[in-house]
Amino acid sequence: MAEQHEGNAASAAPAASTAKTDIGGPDPNVRGQHGPWAQMEEPQMHTMISKQSSYWRRRPYIKDEDELERLMKSGFDKKLKGDFCWSLNFKPRFYAKLGYEGFLPICSEMSGDGLHVLLPKLHEERCVLRWPDMHISKKAKKHASKYTLTVNKSFERVLAGIVQQHGENWFYPPIKMALRFLHKNPERVTKFAGTAVSFEVWDGEDLVAGEAGVVCGQNYTSYSGFFTKPGAGTVQICAMIKLLERCGFHMLDFGQYIEYKTSFGAKVVKRSEFLAMYHEGRGKPTPKEILVQGGQYNCAELIRGSVV
């Protein structure tokens, strides 16, 4: 499977420290900063980063949920030039709210000593798949019979597989900590319907492909994936697509356009069209099959459409 990501590869960041969120439960990375930056207050850090480069001064800064809500009510999506905003807020609730509004929040490492910036990305053009456009390749059909698809069985192993294949890229510790929280505590952010999920493909007992993403209502946004055997990644995507369709999902959001995604039938749409589609699906209840661990499916049967 080709890489599914939004950023550029970069070096590893230090491990996170333990703290508490305002929505309860452990969140080892509320601030998203490490080392000498962990104790710096947000206004001071914002000023310092803004002074470093005109890029940051030109980009909209979103401090928290309240500011995000005000911006979206003011038609921000129509005014935003380019794809990116920035923030220093890595709280899972804010991260989930960004996803609810259609952003794909990625991360950049500003330095090698633990300074991270959240980059909420609202693409001018987004790559999306609607089921009537779906294409299942002959290659996937050929290889599918020996593989099994599971949902949320090995979230941590999927994250590790992504980093092993692609490097940390934008999967820096603050992003992984936010995703872990949304995976383990979806009830804490149900107002914003943000749930991190994983899909795994197995050859017997061996994990040979997987991906992680975020569910918002009946929309699924694909973040990144990996494979260890040729063809397994293609089977994983095709089987996942068929499962999402079968469960009644509204759409699959592939994020940034990369050519291989169109081989599955995905199309590139403008921001306004994407948001209209996304908003239609975000308030609908998420099918339980995608929220609980334990679902197991034969990939060939899924791809043929014979699973009931």
Coordinates of C-alpha atoms in Angstrom, one line a residue:
M1 CA 0.0 0.0 0.0
A2 CA 1.3 3.4 -0.9
E3 CA 1.9 5.9 1.9
Q4 CA -1.2 7.8 3.1
H5 CA 0.1 11.0 4.8
E6 CA 0.1 14.8 4.7
G7 CA 3.6 15.9 5.7
N8 CA 7.3 15.4 5.1
A9 CA 9.4 12.8 6.8
A10 CA 11.4 14.1 9.8
S11 CA 13.4 12.9 12.8
A12 CA 12.0 11.4 16.0
A13 CA 10.7 13.5 18.9
P14 CA 11.1 12.9 22.6
A15 CA 8.6 10.9 24.6
A16 CA 5.7 12.8 26.2
S17 CA 5.1 13.6 29.9
T18 CA 2.0 12.9 31.8
A19 CA -0.8 15.5 32.5
K20 CA -4.6 15.8 32.7
T21 CA -7.1 17.2 30.2
D22 CA -10.1 19.3 30.8
I23 CA -12.3 16.5 29.6
G24 CA -11.1 14.0 32.1
G25 CA -8.8 11.0 31.9
P26 CA -5.0 10.8 31.4
D27 CA -3.5 12.7 28.5
P28 CA 0.2 12.4 28.4
N29 CA 0.6 15.3 25.9
V30 CA -1.9 18.1 26.6
R31 CA 0.6 20.8 25.6
G32 CA 2.4 18.8 23.0
Q33 CA 5.8 20.2 24.0
H34 CA 8.8 18.5 25.5
G35 CA 12.2 19.4 26.9
P36 CA 12.8 23.1 27.5
W37 CA 9.5 24.0 25.9
A38 CA 7.3 22.0 28.2
Q39 CA 7.0 24.8 30.8
M40 CA 6.8 27.8 28.5
E41 CA 3.4 29.6 28.5
E42 CA 1.4 29.5 25.2
P43 CA 1.4 33.4 24.6
Q44 CA 5.2 33.5 25.0
M45 CA 5.6 30.5 22.7
H46 CA 3.2 32.0 20.1
T47 CA 5.1 35.3 20.1
M48 CA 8.5 33.5 19.8
I49 CA 7.4 31.4 16.8
S50 CA 5.6 34.3 15.1
K51 CA 8.9 36.3 15.2
Q52 CA 10.9 33.5 13.7
S53 CA 9.2 33.6 10.3
S54 CA 6.7 35.6 8.3
Y55 CA 5.1 32.3 7.3
W56 CA 3.7 31.9 10.8
R57 CA 2.5 35.5 10.9
R58 CA 0.7 35.1 7.6
R59 CA -1.1 31.9 8.7
P60 CA -4.3 32.1 10.9
Y61 CA -3.7 31.0 14.5
I62 CA -6.5 29.1 16.2
K63 CA -6.1 29.1 20.0
D64 CA -9.0 26.9 21.2
E65 CA -12.5 25.5 20.5
D66 CA -14.3 28.8 21.1
E67 CA -12.1 30.6 18.6
L68 CA -12.5 27.8 16.0
E69 CA -16.3 27.9 16.4
R70 CA -16.3 31.7 15.9
L71 CA -14.1 31.4 12.8
M72 CA -16.3 28.7 11.2
K73 CA -19.5 30.7 11.9
S74 CA -17.9 33.7 10.1
G75 CA -17.3 31.8 6.9
F76 CA -13.6 31.1 7.6
D77 CA -13.6 28.2 5.1
K78 CA -14.3 30.6 2.3
K79 CA -11.7 33.1 3.4
L80 CA -8.8 30.8 4.1
K81 CA -6.0 31.2 1.6
G82 CA -4.0 28.0 1.2
D83 CA -4.5 24.9 3.3
F84 CA -3.0 25.6 6.7
C85 CA -3.6 27.2 10.0
W86 CA -1.6 26.7 13.1
S87 CA -2.1 26.2 16.8
L88 CA -0.2 25.2 20.0
N89 CA -3.3 23.4 21.4
F90 CA -2.9 19.6 21.3
K91 CA -5.8 18.8 23.7
P92 CA -7.8 15.8 22.4
R93 CA -11.1 17.7 22.6
F94 CA -9.8 20.5 20.4
Y95 CA -8.3 17.9 18.0
A96 CA -11.6 16.2 17.7
K97 CA -13.4 19.5 17.1
L98 CA -11.0 20.3 14.3
G99 CA -11.9 17.0 12.7
Y100 CA -15.6 17.7 13.2
E101 CA -15.2 20.9 11.2
G102 CA -13.5 19.1 8.4
F103 CA -9.8 19.9 9.2
L104 CA -7.1 17.2 9.0
P105 CA -4.8 18.2 11.9
I106 CA -1.2 17.3 11.3
C107 CA 2.0 18.2 13.1
S108 CA 5.3 19.9 12.5
E109 CA 8.5 19.7 14.6
M110 CA 10.0 23.1 14.9
S111 CA 13.2 22.0 16.5
G112 CA 15.0 18.9 17.5
D113 CA 14.4 19.5 21.3
G114 CA 10.7 19.0 21.5
L115 CA 8.9 22.0 20.1
H116 CA 5.8 21.0 18.0
V117 CA 3.2 23.0 16.2
L118 CA -0.3 21.7 15.3
L119 CA -1.2 22.4 11.6
P120 CA -4.9 22.1 11.1
K121 CA -5.2 21.5 7.3
L122 CA -8.4 22.4 5.4
H123 CA -7.4 21.4 1.9
E124 CA -8.3 23.7 -1.0
E125 CA -8.8 20.3 -2.9
R126 CA -9.6 17.1 -1.1
C127 CA -9.5 13.5 -2.3
V128 CA -12.7 11.7 -1.4
L129 CA -14.4 8.4 -2.3
R130 CA -18.2 7.9 -2.7
W131 CA -19.3 4.3 -3.1
P132 CA -20.8 4.6 -6.6
D133 CA -17.3 5.5 -7.8
M134 CA -15.6 2.6 -6.0
H135 CA -13.1 0.5 -8.0
I136 CA -11.8 -2.9 -6.7
S137 CA -8.7 -4.0 -8.6
K138 CA -8.1 -7.5 -10.0
K139 CA -5.0 -7.5 -8.0
A140 CA -6.9 -7.1 -4.7
K141 CA -9.4 -9.8 -5.7
K142 CA -6.6 -12.2 -6.6
H143 CA -4.7 -11.8 -3.3
A144 CA -7.7 -11.3 -0.9
S145 CA -8.6 -15.0 -0.2
K146 CA -5.7 -15.6 2.3
Y147 CA -6.2 -12.4 4.3
T148 CA -8.5 -11.4 7.2
L149 CA -9.5 -7.9 8.1
T150 CA -10.1 -6.8 11.7
V151 CA -11.2 -3.5 13.3
N152 CA -9.5 -1.9 16.3
K153 CA -7.7 -5.1 17.3
S154 CA -4.1 -3.8 17.3
F155 CA -4.2 0.0 17.3
E156 CA -0.8 0.4 18.8
R157 CA 0.8 -2.1 16.4
V158 CA -0.7 -0.2 13.5
L159 CA 0.8 3.1 14.8
A160 CA 4.1 1.4 15.2
G161 CA 3.9 -0.1 11.7
I162 CA 3.2 3.3 10.2
V163 CA 6.2 4.9 11.9
Q164 CA 8.4 1.9 11.1
Q165 CA 7.6 2.2 7.4
H166 CA 7.4 5.9 6.9
G167 CA 9.4 7.4 9.8
E168 CA 7.6 9.7 12.3
N169 CA 6.7 12.1 9.4
W170 CA 3.8 14.1 10.9
F171 CA 3.0 11.2 13.4
Y172 CA 5.0 13.0 16.1
P173 CA 4.3 12.2 19.8
P174 CA 1.6 14.9 20.2
I175 CA -0.5 13.5 17.3
K176 CA -0.1 9.9 18.5
M177 CA -1.1 10.9 22.1
A178 CA -4.2 12.7 20.8
L179 CA -5.1 9.7 18.7
R180 CA -4.6 7.3 21.5
F181 CA -6.9 9.3 23.7
L182 CA -9.6 9.4 21.0
H183 CA -9.2 5.7 20.5
K184 CA -9.5 4.8 24.2
N185 CA -12.0 7.4 25.3
P186 CA -14.5 8.1 22.5
E187 CA -17.3 8.8 25.0
R188 CA -15.3 11.8 26.3
V189 CA -15.7 13.6 23.0
T190 CA -19.0 12.3 21.6
K191 CA -20.2 15.9 21.1
F192 CA -17.7 16.1 18.3
A193 CA -17.9 12.5 17.2
G194 CA -14.1 12.1 17.1
T195 CA -13.0 8.5 17.4
A196 CA -9.6 7.1 16.3
V197 CA -9.8 3.7 14.7
S198 CA -7.5 1.1 13.1
F199 CA -8.0 -1.5 10.4
E200 CA -5.7 -4.5 10.3
V201 CA -5.0 -7.2 7.7
W202 CA -3.7 -10.6 8.9
D203 CA -2.1 -13.5 7.1
G204 CA -2.8 -16.1 9.8
E205 CA -1.2 -14.7 12.9
D206 CA 1.0 -12.2 11.1
L207 CA 0.0 -8.5 10.8
V208 CA 0.8 -7.7 7.2
A209 CA -1.0 -4.3 6.6
G210 CA -3.0 -1.7 8.5
E211 CA -4.0 1.9 8.7
A212 CA -5.2 4.4 11.3
G213 CA -7.8 7.2 10.8
V214 CA -10.6 9.1 12.5
V215 CA -14.4 8.6 12.3
C216 CA -16.7 11.5 12.5
G217 CA -20.3 10.4 12.4
Q218 CA -20.5 8.4 9.2
N219 CA -17.4 9.9 7.6
Y220 CA -14.1 8.1 7.8
T221 CA -10.8 10.1 7.3
S222 CA -7.8 7.9 6.4
Y223 CA -4.6 9.1 8.1
S224 CA -1.8 6.7 7.2
G225 CA -1.1 3.1 6.6
F226 CA 1.6 0.5 6.1
F227 CA 2.2 -3.0 4.7
T228 CA 4.8 -5.7 5.0
K229 CA 3.8 -8.0 2.1
P230 CA 3.3 -7.0 -1.6
G231 CA -0.4 -6.6 -2.3
A232 CA -1.5 -6.7 1.3
G233 CA -1.9 -2.9 1.5
T234 CA -4.2 -2.9 -1.6
V235 CA -6.3 -5.7 -0.1
Q236 CA -6.5 -3.7 3.2
I237 CA -7.8 -0.6 1.5
C238 CA -10.3 -2.5 -0.7
A239 CA -11.6 -4.6 2.1
M240 CA -11.9 -1.6 4.4
I241 CA -13.8 0.3 1.6
K242 CA -16.3 -2.5 1.2
L243 CA -16.8 -2.7 5.0
L244 CA -17.4 1.0 5.3
E245 CA -19.9 0.8 2.5
R246 CA -21.6 -2.2 4.0
C247 CA -21.9 -0.5 7.4
G248 CA -23.6 2.5 5.9
F249 CA -20.9 5.1 6.0
H250 CA -21.4 8.3 4.0
M251 CA -18.0 8.7 2.5
L252 CA -14.2 8.0 2.8
D253 CA -12.0 11.0 3.1
F254 CA -8.6 10.3 1.7
G255 CA -7.2 13.7 2.6
Q256 CA -4.5 15.0 0.3
Y257 CA -4.5 13.9 -3.3
I258 CA -1.9 11.2 -4.1
E259 CA -2.2 9.5 -7.5
Y260 CA -2.7 5.9 -6.2
K261 CA -5.8 7.0 -4.3
T262 CA -7.7 7.5 -7.6
S263 CA -7.1 3.9 -8.5
F264 CA -9.8 3.1 -5.9
G265 CA -12.2 5.5 -7.5
A266 CA -11.5 8.5 -5.3
K267 CA -12.0 12.0 -6.9
V268 CA -10.6 15.4 -6.1
V269 CA -13.2 18.0 -5.1
K270 CA -13.0 21.7 -4.1
R271 CA -13.1 22.7 -0.4
S272 CA -16.7 23.9 -0.6
E273 CA -17.9 20.6 -2.1
F274 CA -15.9 18.5 0.3
L275 CA -17.4 20.4 3.3
A276 CA -20.9 20.1 2.0
M277 CA -20.4 16.3 1.7
Y278 CA -18.6 16.0 5.0
H279 CA -21.2 18.0 7.0
E280 CA -23.9 15.8 5.6
G281 CA -22.3 12.7 7.2
R282 CA -20.8 14.1 10.4
G283 CA -23.9 14.2 12.5
K284 CA -25.1 10.7 11.7
P285 CA -24.5 7.9 14.2
T286 CA -21.4 5.8 13.7
P287 CA -22.1 2.1 13.0
K288 CA -21.1 0.0 16.0
E289 CA -18.9 -2.3 13.9
I290 CA -16.3 0.4 13.6
L291 CA -16.4 1.5 17.2
V292 CA -15.8 -1.8 19.0
Q293 CA -13.0 -4.3 18.9
G294 CA -13.6 -7.8 17.8
G295 CA -15.0 -7.6 14.2
Q296 CA -13.2 -10.1 11.9
Y297 CA -13.9 -10.5 8.2
N298 CA -12.6 -12.6 5.4
C299 CA -11.2 -10.1 2.9
A300 CA -12.3 -12.1 -0.2
E301 CA -15.9 -12.3 1.1
L302 CA -15.9 -8.5 1.9
I303 CA -14.5 -7.6 -1.6
R304 CA -17.0 -9.9 -3.3
G305 CA -19.8 -8.4 -1.2
S306 CA -20.9 -11.8 0.2
V307 CA -20.5 -10.9 3.9
V308 CA -23.8 -10.5 5.7

